[in-house]
XYZ file of C-alpha atoms in Angstrom:
731
model
C 1.908 72.468 -71.952
C 3.810 75.542 -70.697
C 2.408 79.056 -71.404
C 4.617 81.763 -72.793
C 5.751 84.520 -70.437
C 5.466 82.374 -67.383
C 8.670 81.798 -65.557
C 7.603 78.961 -63.322
C 5.203 76.075 -63.224
C 1.681 76.416 -62.049
C 1.455 75.624 -58.328
C -0.007 72.287 -57.592
C -2.029 71.013 -54.654
C -3.062 67.503 -53.568
C -6.760 67.033 -53.815
C -6.540 63.657 -52.090
C -8.499 62.032 -54.897
C -6.541 58.887 -55.587
C -2.902 59.864 -56.090
C -3.201 62.494 -58.944
C -2.050 66.116 -58.663
C -4.336 68.815 -60.293
C -3.134 72.273 -61.361
C -4.424 75.059 -59.199
C -5.920 76.902 -62.182
C -8.159 73.935 -62.859
C -9.448 73.602 -59.331
C -12.995 74.863 -59.009
C -13.496 77.840 -56.716
C -15.659 75.856 -54.355
C -12.914 73.299 -53.979
C -10.257 75.981 -53.890
C -12.017 77.754 -51.054
C -12.181 74.458 -49.162
C -8.459 74.855 -48.467
C -9.473 76.701 -45.351
C -8.369 75.224 -42.035
C -11.932 74.130 -41.255
C -11.758 71.154 -43.656
C -8.161 70.111 -43.820
C -8.959 66.730 -45.216
C -10.351 68.220 -48.501
C -7.449 70.473 -49.498
C -4.033 69.591 -48.225
C -0.877 71.482 -49.224
C 1.608 69.587 -51.254
C 3.563 67.429 -48.859
C 5.574 64.347 -49.268
C 3.982 61.919 -46.797
C 5.925 58.999 -45.577
C 4.289 55.624 -45.958
C 1.524 55.320 -43.417
C 0.059 52.394 -41.620
C -2.902 50.481 -42.994
C -5.339 52.182 -40.599
C -4.120 55.626 -41.656
C -4.433 54.738 -45.354
C -7.995 53.495 -44.865
C -8.899 56.748 -43.118
C -7.444 58.801 -46.002
C -9.434 56.782 -48.522
C -12.636 57.420 -46.622
C -11.887 61.140 -46.447
C -11.158 61.261 -50.232
C -14.406 59.491 -50.984
C -16.391 61.929 -48.845
C -14.692 64.891 -50.522
C -15.567 63.587 -53.954
C -19.122 62.889 -52.955
C -19.515 66.454 -51.672
C -18.381 67.966 -54.933
C -20.624 65.625 -56.906
C -23.689 66.524 -54.859
C -23.031 70.344 -54.853
C -24.562 72.517 -57.708
C -22.050 73.622 -60.246
C -20.608 77.062 -59.465
C -17.986 77.255 -62.157
C -18.549 79.440 -65.226
C -18.675 78.032 -68.697
C -15.560 79.885 -69.555
C -13.673 78.204 -66.754
C -14.955 74.822 -67.787
C -14.041 75.406 -71.395
C -10.571 76.669 -70.446
C -10.060 73.529 -68.499
C -11.092 71.582 -71.581
C -13.466 69.613 -69.403
C -10.552 67.491 -68.426
C -10.654 68.221 -64.754
C -13.741 66.204 -63.963
C -13.244 64.330 -60.743
C -13.727 60.615 -60.764
C -14.763 58.860 -57.681
C -12.332 56.548 -55.991
C -12.646 52.891 -56.605
C -15.463 51.366 -54.715
C -13.348 48.413 -54.020
C -11.329 50.527 -51.647
C -14.395 51.349 -49.484
C -16.191 48.835 -47.406
C -19.898 48.018 -47.400
C -20.487 49.811 -44.125
C -18.798 52.932 -45.484
C -20.999 52.947 -48.620
C -24.128 52.578 -46.524
C -22.989 55.497 -44.437
C -22.338 57.510 -47.583
C -25.784 56.818 -49.021
C -27.359 57.888 -45.783
C -25.413 61.152 -45.821
C -26.335 61.875 -49.463
C -29.968 61.178 -48.806
C -30.029 63.547 -45.842
C -28.300 66.255 -47.866
C -30.680 65.849 -50.769
C -33.795 66.014 -48.651
C -32.536 69.028 -46.760
C -32.173 70.953 -50.031
C -35.334 69.747 -51.689
C -37.439 70.602 -48.663
C -36.276 74.215 -48.673
C -38.819 76.505 -50.496
C -36.167 78.767 -51.778
C -34.222 76.080 -53.486
C -37.354 74.602 -55.109
C -38.370 77.932 -56.578
C -34.944 78.571 -57.877
C -34.783 75.258 -59.607
C -38.225 75.673 -61.191
C -37.690 79.215 -62.426
C -35.378 79.871 -65.376
C -34.557 83.253 -63.946
C -32.872 81.562 -61.076
C -30.786 79.321 -63.268
C -27.125 79.597 -62.397
C -26.273 80.313 -66.060
C -28.506 83.324 -66.519
C -28.861 84.668 -63.013
C -27.031 87.947 -62.372
C -26.398 86.830 -58.765
C -24.699 83.575 -59.668
C -21.899 83.929 -57.152
C -24.314 84.593 -54.281
C -26.170 81.394 -55.119
C -22.855 79.602 -55.186
C -22.080 80.816 -51.675
C -25.335 79.450 -50.359
C -24.770 76.120 -52.061
C -21.237 76.036 -50.729
C -22.488 76.680 -47.174
C -24.945 73.818 -47.525
C -22.131 71.568 -48.738
C -20.025 72.515 -45.728
C -22.860 71.648 -43.348
C -23.253 68.262 -45.018
C -19.580 67.571 -44.701
C -19.601 68.567 -41.063
C -22.550 66.243 -40.466
C -20.828 63.352 -42.198
C -17.608 64.028 -40.329
C -19.505 64.084 -37.044
C -21.260 60.824 -37.882
C -17.945 59.216 -38.799
C -16.290 60.358 -35.601
C -19.310 59.180 -33.617
C -19.144 55.780 -35.216
C -15.462 55.452 -34.406
C -16.129 56.467 -30.816
C -18.905 53.871 -30.526
C -16.621 51.216 -31.943
C -13.889 52.165 -29.492
C -16.375 52.126 -26.619
C -17.725 48.714 -27.628
C -14.217 47.360 -27.959
C -13.320 48.703 -24.535
C -16.484 47.219 -23.039
C -15.721 43.846 -24.580
C -12.220 43.915 -23.166
C -13.497 44.952 -19.743
C -16.178 42.236 -19.802
C -13.655 39.594 -20.855
C -11.280 40.620 -18.086
C -14.108 40.620 -15.556
C -15.281 37.179 -16.609
C -11.709 35.844 -16.431
C -11.250 37.184 -12.918
C -14.638 35.848 -11.892
C -13.842 32.417 -13.350
C -10.513 32.196 -11.481
C -12.110 33.289 -8.222
C -14.907 30.758 -8.653
C -12.455 27.947 -9.391
C -10.341 28.789 -6.345
C -13.442 28.930 -4.164
C -14.637 25.542 -5.478
C -11.270 23.878 -4.819
C -11.216 25.354 -1.330
C -14.708 24.049 -0.556
C -13.886 20.542 -1.818
C -10.645 20.486 0.186
C -12.442 21.666 3.300
C -15.098 18.991 2.819
C -12.541 16.183 2.621
C -10.558 17.560 5.552
C -13.630 17.691 7.793
C -14.651 14.225 6.606
C -11.225 12.801 7.399
C -11.118 14.377 10.872
C -14.606 13.114 11.722
C -13.775 9.615 10.471
C -10.645 9.447 12.609
C -12.534 10.614 15.684
C -15.324 8.134 15.104
C -12.855 5.291 14.600
C -10.900 6.144 17.716
C -13.929 6.695 19.939
C -16.235 3.975 18.677
C -13.987 0.978 17.996
C -15.807 -1.123 20.557
C -19.272 -0.199 19.316
C -18.343 -0.934 15.695
C -17.037 -4.357 16.538
C -20.097 -5.102 18.682
C -22.430 -4.228 15.808
C -20.729 -6.747 13.555
C -20.222 -9.539 16.082
C -22.173 -11.584 18.547
C -19.372 -11.398 21.101
C -18.597 -7.989 22.587
C -15.339 -6.704 23.968
C -14.763 -7.453 27.654
C -15.770 -4.739 30.080
C -13.076 -2.148 30.624
C -13.197 -2.771 34.356
C -12.258 -6.397 33.694
C -9.549 -5.643 31.112
C -6.512 -6.317 33.271
C -3.341 -8.218 32.878
C -3.402 -11.699 34.308
C 0.241 -11.707 35.285
C -0.371 -10.448 38.814
C 0.166 -6.740 38.242
C -3.273 -5.734 37.049
C -2.122 -3.736 34.003
C -4.313 -2.825 31.092
C -3.417 -4.165 27.643
C -2.309 -1.666 25.042
C -4.727 -1.969 22.127
C -4.766 1.673 21.175
C -2.117 1.445 18.461
C -4.260 -1.008 16.487
C -7.704 0.323 17.378
C -8.242 1.753 13.907
C -7.122 -1.417 12.113
C -9.285 -3.638 14.329
C -12.329 -1.549 13.452
C -11.526 -1.816 9.732
C -11.030 -5.576 10.092
C -14.422 -5.948 11.808
C -16.093 -4.041 9.006
C -14.349 -6.122 6.327
C -15.300 -9.410 8.007
C -18.940 -8.318 8.225
C -18.993 -7.364 4.525
C -17.592 -10.647 3.214
C -19.520 -12.879 5.598
C -21.381 -14.544 2.712
C -18.600 -14.312 0.156
C -16.360 -17.261 -0.714
C -12.895 -17.453 0.783
C -9.765 -17.315 -1.382
C -9.203 -20.644 -3.119
C -5.694 -21.281 -1.803
C -6.531 -20.424 1.804
C -6.942 -24.054 2.893
C -4.596 -25.570 0.315
C -0.961 -25.702 -0.607
C 0.379 -26.324 -4.129
C -0.678 -29.951 -4.363
C 1.227 -31.158 -7.421
C 4.733 -30.174 -6.297
C 3.953 -30.989 -2.639
C 2.562 -34.445 -3.375
C 5.714 -35.336 -5.306
C 7.434 -36.039 -1.962
C 6.685 -39.074 0.233
C 8.116 -40.167 3.616
C 11.001 -42.640 3.486
C 13.018 -42.022 6.671
C 12.239 -45.553 7.879
C 14.615 -47.025 5.302
C 17.918 -48.239 6.755
C 21.109 -49.147 5.004
C 23.581 -50.052 7.746
C 24.281 -52.529 10.498
C 23.283 -51.849 14.121
C 25.832 -50.143 16.337
C 27.207 -52.134 19.292
C 28.019 -48.969 21.274
C 31.336 -50.211 22.676
C 33.040 -46.819 23.011
C 31.156 -45.722 26.117
C 27.935 -44.108 27.311
C 26.279 -40.856 26.390
C 24.166 -39.040 28.972
C 21.996 -36.087 27.884
C 20.129 -33.687 30.173
C 18.172 -31.457 27.800
C 16.980 -28.011 28.809
C 14.154 -25.792 27.554
C 10.588 -26.731 26.797
C 9.181 -29.784 25.130
C 10.244 -28.707 21.664
C 13.877 -27.878 22.533
C 14.063 -31.156 24.416
C 12.761 -33.072 21.405
C 15.465 -31.608 19.169
C 18.148 -32.354 21.786
C 17.040 -35.991 22.016
C 17.292 -36.547 18.256
C 20.691 -34.845 18.103
C 21.900 -37.090 20.945
C 20.794 -40.159 18.977
C 22.880 -39.044 15.990
C 25.953 -38.265 18.145
C 25.687 -41.692 19.790
C 25.764 -43.393 16.396
C 28.598 -41.100 15.248
C 30.764 -41.997 18.264
C 29.665 -45.669 18.328
C 28.464 -45.285 21.897
C 25.469 -46.341 23.952
C 22.750 -43.796 24.648
C 21.143 -43.630 28.066
C 17.455 -42.624 27.920
C 17.590 -38.813 27.955
C 16.666 -36.730 30.972
C 15.026 -33.300 31.078
C 16.458 -30.430 33.062
C 14.135 -28.607 35.444
C 13.724 -24.984 34.347
C 12.745 -22.058 36.504
C 10.958 -20.679 33.450
C 8.817 -23.694 32.654
C 8.667 -25.081 36.203
C 8.039 -28.547 34.875
C 9.417 -31.721 36.460
C 8.351 -33.967 33.585
C 10.863 -36.536 32.351
C 11.188 -38.408 29.076
C 8.861 -41.252 30.074
C 6.151 -38.768 31.153
C 5.860 -37.447 27.608
C 7.122 -40.111 25.192
C 6.709 -43.856 25.029
C 10.045 -45.091 26.324
C 9.757 -48.685 25.157
C 8.755 -47.688 21.651
C 11.695 -45.287 21.512
C 14.187 -47.975 22.547
C 12.794 -50.699 20.347
C 12.349 -48.623 17.218
C 15.920 -47.314 17.280
C 17.564 -50.592 18.242
C 18.608 -51.311 14.615
C 20.446 -47.991 14.694
C 21.959 -47.550 18.147
C 22.102 -49.275 21.504
C 19.886 -47.605 24.139
C 19.718 -48.368 27.877
C 17.592 -46.884 30.633
C 20.460 -46.120 33.044
C 24.233 -46.260 33.485
C 25.945 -49.385 34.726
C 26.385 -49.430 38.488
C 30.162 -48.981 38.334
C 29.672 -45.693 36.531
C 26.748 -44.408 38.592
C 28.993 -43.600 41.519
C 31.479 -41.734 39.359
C 31.835 -37.971 39.925
C 31.471 -36.964 36.313
C 32.278 -33.323 36.884
C 35.433 -34.155 38.735
C 36.743 -36.410 36.036
C 35.883 -33.899 33.302
C 33.098 -35.801 31.655
C 30.523 -32.989 31.940
C 30.214 -30.976 28.731
C 27.985 -27.891 28.760
C 26.749 -25.614 25.993
C 29.624 -23.282 26.736
C 32.050 -26.016 25.749
C 30.366 -26.720 22.415
C 29.748 -24.172 19.746
C 26.286 -23.862 18.348
C 25.629 -26.262 15.467
C 29.007 -27.922 15.796
C 30.155 -30.153 12.954
C 30.620 -33.930 13.336
C 34.391 -33.440 13.168
C 34.250 -31.507 16.456
C 32.792 -34.515 18.287
C 35.320 -36.872 16.769
C 38.222 -34.661 17.823
C 37.044 -33.325 21.187
C 34.417 -35.627 22.640
C 35.583 -39.062 21.522
C 38.879 -38.805 23.476
C 36.926 -38.028 26.681
C 34.678 -40.965 25.987
C 37.660 -43.292 25.591
C 39.206 -41.989 28.761
C 36.210 -41.905 31.154
C 33.815 -44.248 29.343
C 31.039 -41.668 29.805
C 30.208 -38.143 28.634
C 27.410 -36.045 30.086
C 25.934 -33.344 27.819
C 24.100 -30.678 29.819
C 21.760 -28.446 27.858
C 22.666 -29.627 24.382
C 20.424 -27.170 22.603
C 21.125 -26.982 18.885
C 24.648 -28.289 19.272
C 24.798 -30.348 16.078
C 24.975 -28.863 12.599
C 22.639 -29.850 9.783
C 25.323 -29.607 7.112
C 27.749 -31.095 6.367
C 26.680 -34.431 7.812
C 26.707 -37.972 6.381
C 23.568 -39.098 4.573
C 22.628 -41.955 6.906
C 23.150 -39.836 10.030
C 20.789 -37.210 8.628
C 18.216 -39.865 7.886
C 18.568 -41.190 11.442
C 17.766 -37.695 12.656
C 14.506 -37.701 10.683
C 13.669 -41.242 11.770
C 13.994 -40.265 15.418
C 11.794 -37.175 15.132
C 8.994 -38.497 12.912
C 8.870 -42.167 13.938
C 10.621 -42.929 17.215
C 9.069 -40.239 19.425
C 5.410 -40.995 20.148
C 3.372 -39.506 22.975
C 2.332 -41.608 25.940
C -1.256 -42.990 25.914
C -2.410 -40.453 28.504
C -1.536 -37.580 26.167
C -2.877 -39.393 23.098
C -6.271 -40.016 24.680
C -6.690 -36.433 25.794
C -5.451 -35.268 22.404
C -8.135 -37.399 20.743
C -10.816 -35.652 22.827
C -9.357 -32.320 21.872
C -9.494 -33.124 18.135
C -13.023 -34.452 18.414
C -14.274 -31.212 19.965
C -12.301 -29.083 17.564
C -13.922 -30.795 14.603
C -17.299 -30.714 16.318
C -19.045 -33.382 14.185
C -16.328 -35.814 13.229
C -16.987 -38.046 10.257
C -13.511 -39.371 9.466
C -10.170 -39.134 11.267
C -7.644 -36.637 10.014
C -4.725 -37.524 7.803
C -2.233 -37.252 10.669
C -4.328 -38.668 13.506
C -2.800 -42.132 13.609
C 0.725 -40.686 13.762
C -0.224 -38.311 16.563
C -2.689 -40.169 18.753
C -2.134 -43.765 17.621
C -4.902 -46.212 18.473
C -6.955 -43.464 20.129
C -7.843 -42.167 16.677
C -10.051 -45.218 15.969
C -11.777 -45.165 19.359
C -12.680 -41.488 19.132
C -14.040 -42.037 15.643
C -16.248 -44.936 16.785
C -17.643 -42.969 19.717
C -18.696 -40.098 17.495
C -19.716 -41.998 14.367
C -23.333 -42.265 15.484
C -23.669 -38.489 15.685
C -21.349 -37.666 12.804
C -22.785 -35.015 10.487
C -20.054 -33.120 8.757
C -16.357 -32.675 9.288
C -15.668 -29.093 10.337
C -12.449 -27.406 9.261
C -10.465 -25.456 11.762
C -7.411 -23.236 11.732
C -4.644 -23.576 14.314
C -2.767 -20.464 15.414
C 0.404 -20.567 17.490
C 0.780 -17.355 19.491
C 4.395 -17.362 20.628
C 3.822 -14.499 23.034
C 4.684 -15.973 26.414
C 6.571 -13.766 28.842
C 9.869 -15.580 28.302
C 9.701 -14.947 24.566
C 8.658 -11.333 25.049
C 11.475 -10.669 27.521
C 14.146 -12.458 25.509
C 13.266 -10.604 22.301
C 14.303 -7.196 23.772
C 11.366 -5.660 21.881
C 8.671 -3.297 23.089
C 4.958 -3.935 22.685
C 3.196 -0.697 23.566
C 3.175 -1.074 27.374
C 5.310 1.971 28.066
C 7.671 2.384 31.002
C 5.796 -0.095 33.180
C 6.258 -2.834 30.591
C 9.977 -2.060 30.203
C 10.599 -2.283 33.947
C 8.733 -5.571 34.287
C 10.525 -7.253 31.386
C 13.895 -5.998 32.612
C 13.237 -7.495 36.038
C 12.265 -10.807 34.398
C 15.488 -10.831 32.357
C 17.623 -10.262 35.435
C 16.150 -13.386 37.046
C 15.785 -15.786 34.132
C 18.295 -14.475 31.546
C 21.220 -13.045 33.529
C 23.637 -13.492 30.624
C 21.366 -11.412 28.395
C 21.126 -8.729 31.073
C 24.903 -8.575 31.333
C 25.262 -8.421 27.561
C 22.780 -5.567 27.424
C 24.782 -3.591 29.987
C 28.187 -4.149 28.397
C 27.322 -4.098 24.693
C 25.352 -1.697 22.560
C 22.464 -3.785 21.253
C 20.011 -2.830 18.498
C 17.099 -0.666 19.579
C 13.570 -2.115 19.778
C 12.655 -0.191 16.614
C 15.578 -1.710 14.711
C 14.728 -5.194 15.961
C 11.132 -4.798 14.814
C 12.106 -3.463 11.395
C 14.350 -6.527 10.921
C 11.471 -8.884 11.776
C 13.032 -10.083 15.044
C 10.038 -9.337 17.274
C 7.204 -11.837 17.810
C 3.806 -10.850 16.462
C 1.385 -9.557 19.062
C -2.098 -11.122 19.310
C -3.551 -8.033 17.615
C -1.108 -8.294 14.706
C -1.775 -12.023 14.331
C -5.546 -11.612 14.138
C -5.238 -8.729 11.674
C -3.066 -10.960 9.485
C -5.737 -13.690 9.464
C -8.484 -11.193 8.629
C -6.420 -9.770 5.765
C -5.773 -13.259 4.358
C -9.526 -13.774 3.989
C -10.562 -16.172 6.764
C -14.270 -15.785 7.458
C -15.636 -14.572 10.730
C -17.200 -17.988 11.412
C -13.850 -19.799 11.105
C -13.058 -22.090 14.038
C -9.644 -21.144 15.390
C -7.603 -23.113 17.882
C -5.015 -20.993 19.694
C -1.924 -22.734 21.047
C 0.306 -21.121 23.643
C -2.706 -19.415 25.169
C -0.850 -18.297 28.302
C 0.252 -15.174 26.518
C 1.893 -12.172 28.097
C -0.917 -10.011 29.434
C -3.322 -12.826 30.183
C -6.642 -13.776 28.664
C -7.793 -10.177 28.452
C -5.352 -9.587 25.599
C -7.288 -12.155 23.605
C -10.192 -9.678 23.509
C -9.145 -8.409 20.094
C -9.113 -11.965 18.773
C -12.462 -13.092 20.158
C -14.175 -9.889 19.057
C -13.289 -10.558 15.416
C -13.467 -14.366 15.534
C -15.994 -15.507 18.147
C -15.277 -19.203 17.415
C -11.781 -18.887 18.834
C -10.957 -21.513 21.451
C -8.070 -22.894 23.489
C -7.549 -26.299 25.046
C -8.632 -24.824 28.384
C -12.057 -24.016 26.874
C -12.521 -27.316 25.064
C -11.411 -29.619 27.870
C -12.950 -29.709 31.303
C -10.945 -29.082 34.454
C -11.190 -32.785 35.305
C -9.757 -33.756 31.921
C -6.896 -31.289 32.340
C -6.180 -32.269 35.941
C -3.414 -34.814 35.090
C -1.491 -32.133 33.214
C -1.682 -29.265 35.650
C 1.758 -27.825 36.492
C 3.324 -29.815 33.629
C 3.882 -27.297 30.873
C 5.644 -29.767 28.562
C 2.700 -32.156 28.665
C 0.295 -29.296 28.013
C 2.530 -28.280 25.114
C 2.131 -31.834 23.753
C -1.653 -31.287 23.602
C -1.080 -28.058 21.702
C 1.267 -29.939 19.372
C -1.462 -32.451 18.547
C -4.114 -29.765 18.010
C -1.921 -27.690 15.702
C -0.408 -30.539 13.699
C -3.789 -32.108 12.879
C -5.411 -28.788 11.858
C -6.666 -28.177 8.336
C -4.463 -25.086 8.218
C -1.744 -23.902 10.556
C -0.582 -20.299 11.037
C 2.625 -19.500 12.863
C 3.526 -16.056 14.187
C 7.228 -16.670 14.845
C 9.142 -18.681 12.270
C 12.045 -19.024 14.698
C 9.953 -20.898 17.247
C 10.902 -24.548 17.763
C 7.236 -25.427 18.254
C 6.211 -23.925 14.906
C 9.186 -25.530 13.161
C 8.348 -28.983 14.470
C 4.627 -28.654 13.714
C 5.177 -27.414 10.149
C 7.775 -30.133 9.493
C 5.443 -32.841 10.803
C 2.665 -31.569 8.536
C 4.991 -31.637 5.531
C 6.243 -35.142 6.269
C 2.821 -36.770 6.737
C 0.479 -34.254 5.041
C 0.735 -35.515 1.469
C 0.547 -31.979 0.093
C -2.825 -31.259 1.718
C -1.798 -29.550 4.950
C -0.994 -25.885 4.268
C 1.087 -23.803 6.668
C 1.064 -20.003 6.831
C 4.579 -18.663 7.413
C 4.511 -14.854 7.556
C 7.545 -12.817 6.641
C 7.852 -10.748 9.826
C 10.153 -8.210 8.230
C 7.582 -7.417 5.554
C 4.737 -7.445 8.065
C 6.634 -5.059 10.346
C 6.887 -2.558 7.502
C 3.139 -2.901 6.846
C 2.127 -2.525 10.499
C 4.206 0.640 10.837
C 1.579 2.331 8.627
C -1.371 1.148 10.728
C -2.595 4.702 11.396
C -2.948 5.652 7.714
C -3.074 2.530 5.539
C -6.380 1.615 3.918
C -7.779 -1.861 4.505
C -7.754 -2.814 0.823
C -4.053 -1.936 0.534
C -3.351 -3.722 3.819
C -5.025 -6.890 2.501
C -3.054 -6.861 -0.732
C 0.314 -6.366 0.968
C -0.299 -9.024 3.640
C -1.445 -11.603 1.099
C 1.579 -10.934 -1.059
C 3.924 -11.277 1.933
C 2.386 -14.628 2.905
C 2.038 -15.969 -0.646
C 5.772 -15.645 -1.197
C 6.446 -18.089 1.668
C 3.895 -20.690 0.576
C 5.724 -22.187 -2.374
C 7.031 -25.735 -2.188
C 10.800 -26.015 -1.979
C 13.433 -28.506 -1.000
C 15.390 -27.999 2.208
C 17.864 -25.134 1.824
C 21.418 -25.898 2.735
C 22.217 -25.856 6.480
C 18.536 -25.509 7.396
C 16.711 -27.719 9.862
C 15.416 -31.088 8.678
C 12.818 -30.885 11.438
C 11.287 -27.874 9.721
C 12.180 -28.657 6.079
C 12.013 -32.447 5.709
C 11.749 -32.251 1.899
C 15.210 -33.595 1.268
C 16.585 -36.918 0.019
C 17.622 -37.932 3.554
C 14.060 -37.718 4.954
C 11.693 -37.965 1.989
C 11.822 -39.451 -1.477
C 10.460 -38.042 -4.711
C 7.750 -39.991 -6.539
C 8.649 -38.729 -10.014
């Protein structure tokens, strides 16, 4: 309510108690005097504060609560008249306790207790409280007592303010310490993790370097520890081709050591189930039936066919069978084939030195007419002069039957004789009439049988390969004829157990190595030697190399056109799972580099033998300097084996052996045909690949070639006889 005579409102100040504004006339003197600059948080001039943050509001609430507490704990210094004029309506109420935390209330109680004890312990204050004369109502010096009380209140407030500030400082310090500790621990954790990773990486790096050094330096010692046969002495490791070179085994030293370790580990473990088997059910569904004929014999009235076949025993065998088919096609008489002397093979053997001539003539008589020589009136004829000589240059490779009917038959009518020289692979496999294709199979699998001399020695070879022979093999009677029974009778008294053996054809003779245009780790010396060999024995290839840009050795190897080296072949066998004790017969043992290059093979498989080791020098004497006859012994040993592994699928020897095993094997004679393109990609990683990965990849590459299939179109019936012309299905 406004008073009369006053022209303006009573000034107001903010007491900071809640949000109320108290008139200045109602403010007690003690509180009014607190508007001094020393305690700005108790008396603040009227200002319009903008909204503050939550932290600022909390601080203001704490200050208001402390101000109220100070006034409540200070003795009353206001006169009764002032209180009555105020109508006792200006009593301060404490702020809501809900606005102050538990820690703040504890702090407040502590401050009040200290203030109370400080006053009660003073003698002056006790006497004044006990004596009525010192009562603030009746004492003449009331205002002096109020000053003392006010000073005490100020000291309490200063103490509480100091404690509050100290607490906030401690909290800030603790918060800073926690942040510093957290940052320090984070940095320490990162440094520790980096150090740990570095130590682990260094450990593996040192381990890897030491392992490589040990593998490179101790290949020989590792293999010796796991085998009973050691590597040959380095002084004796020389090439046996007359130049005394050392074999290059360094590129596969690491893999050979891993193979030796793997063989030693699985010495007592079972071999893979399909190692000595082929898929029996689909393979046994085919049976031989090439002996069936469905035509009349040929009278051969159109003339005579002479054939002089080149190459080794296997090329000659193919040429003979092709000549038989051409003779029937042209209705001509076949003269017993002759074999061309080769500077590569240096063999003077003729047809009758290898095959039974009489059996050949008699067996094929229902098909064609065969004579041993030309009639006398034609023997004196200069065949070259009259144009009856036909070389391989005159006939395209794998020529169709229509070519012979158009080109060769007119010459035959004119001169009564045609002489084929070479005749290697000069007849196509498709298209060809059914009966002619069957005649081809009949010639290869039935008409060509080895002479008794080769059969008898072959029987000895099989007997020693099988060690203790109980029963003859499935193919023995087709290979060695009557000698199979005699060898069985001689050994029946000491028969214990039939021993399985694996046959391996290493097509790594110098002619194959030179003709492949590949490189095999011998460096510049090897390149010069093979180039010199090509100039002598393959002049056409040398000329082609000079005039045409041919693929590089690396490209040839990546395409699978290079023969497998002995080291690659033995690593393949180890990866497939053959045990260390496996008996292995190696055909084509006169490999490029000599016997010393077989060191890698014998170190991993000590039971590795050749015909030269199994047969005595006296037993081999009739075959010395006759490479085709020695090849016939290898043919017998490989064809009769429990399992056969080829290293070059393009080899005629391997093709004939695998085809013979299919024709007579009854689904029980497995053949390992590696995919050289896939193997080349695997061997390129020989310096880094792990043995387990190497095993898996090699087995997969070989498994894909082991499935039973019919002859693909235009492929050789000598290698793939599973066709209706050669074999019949039983289902």
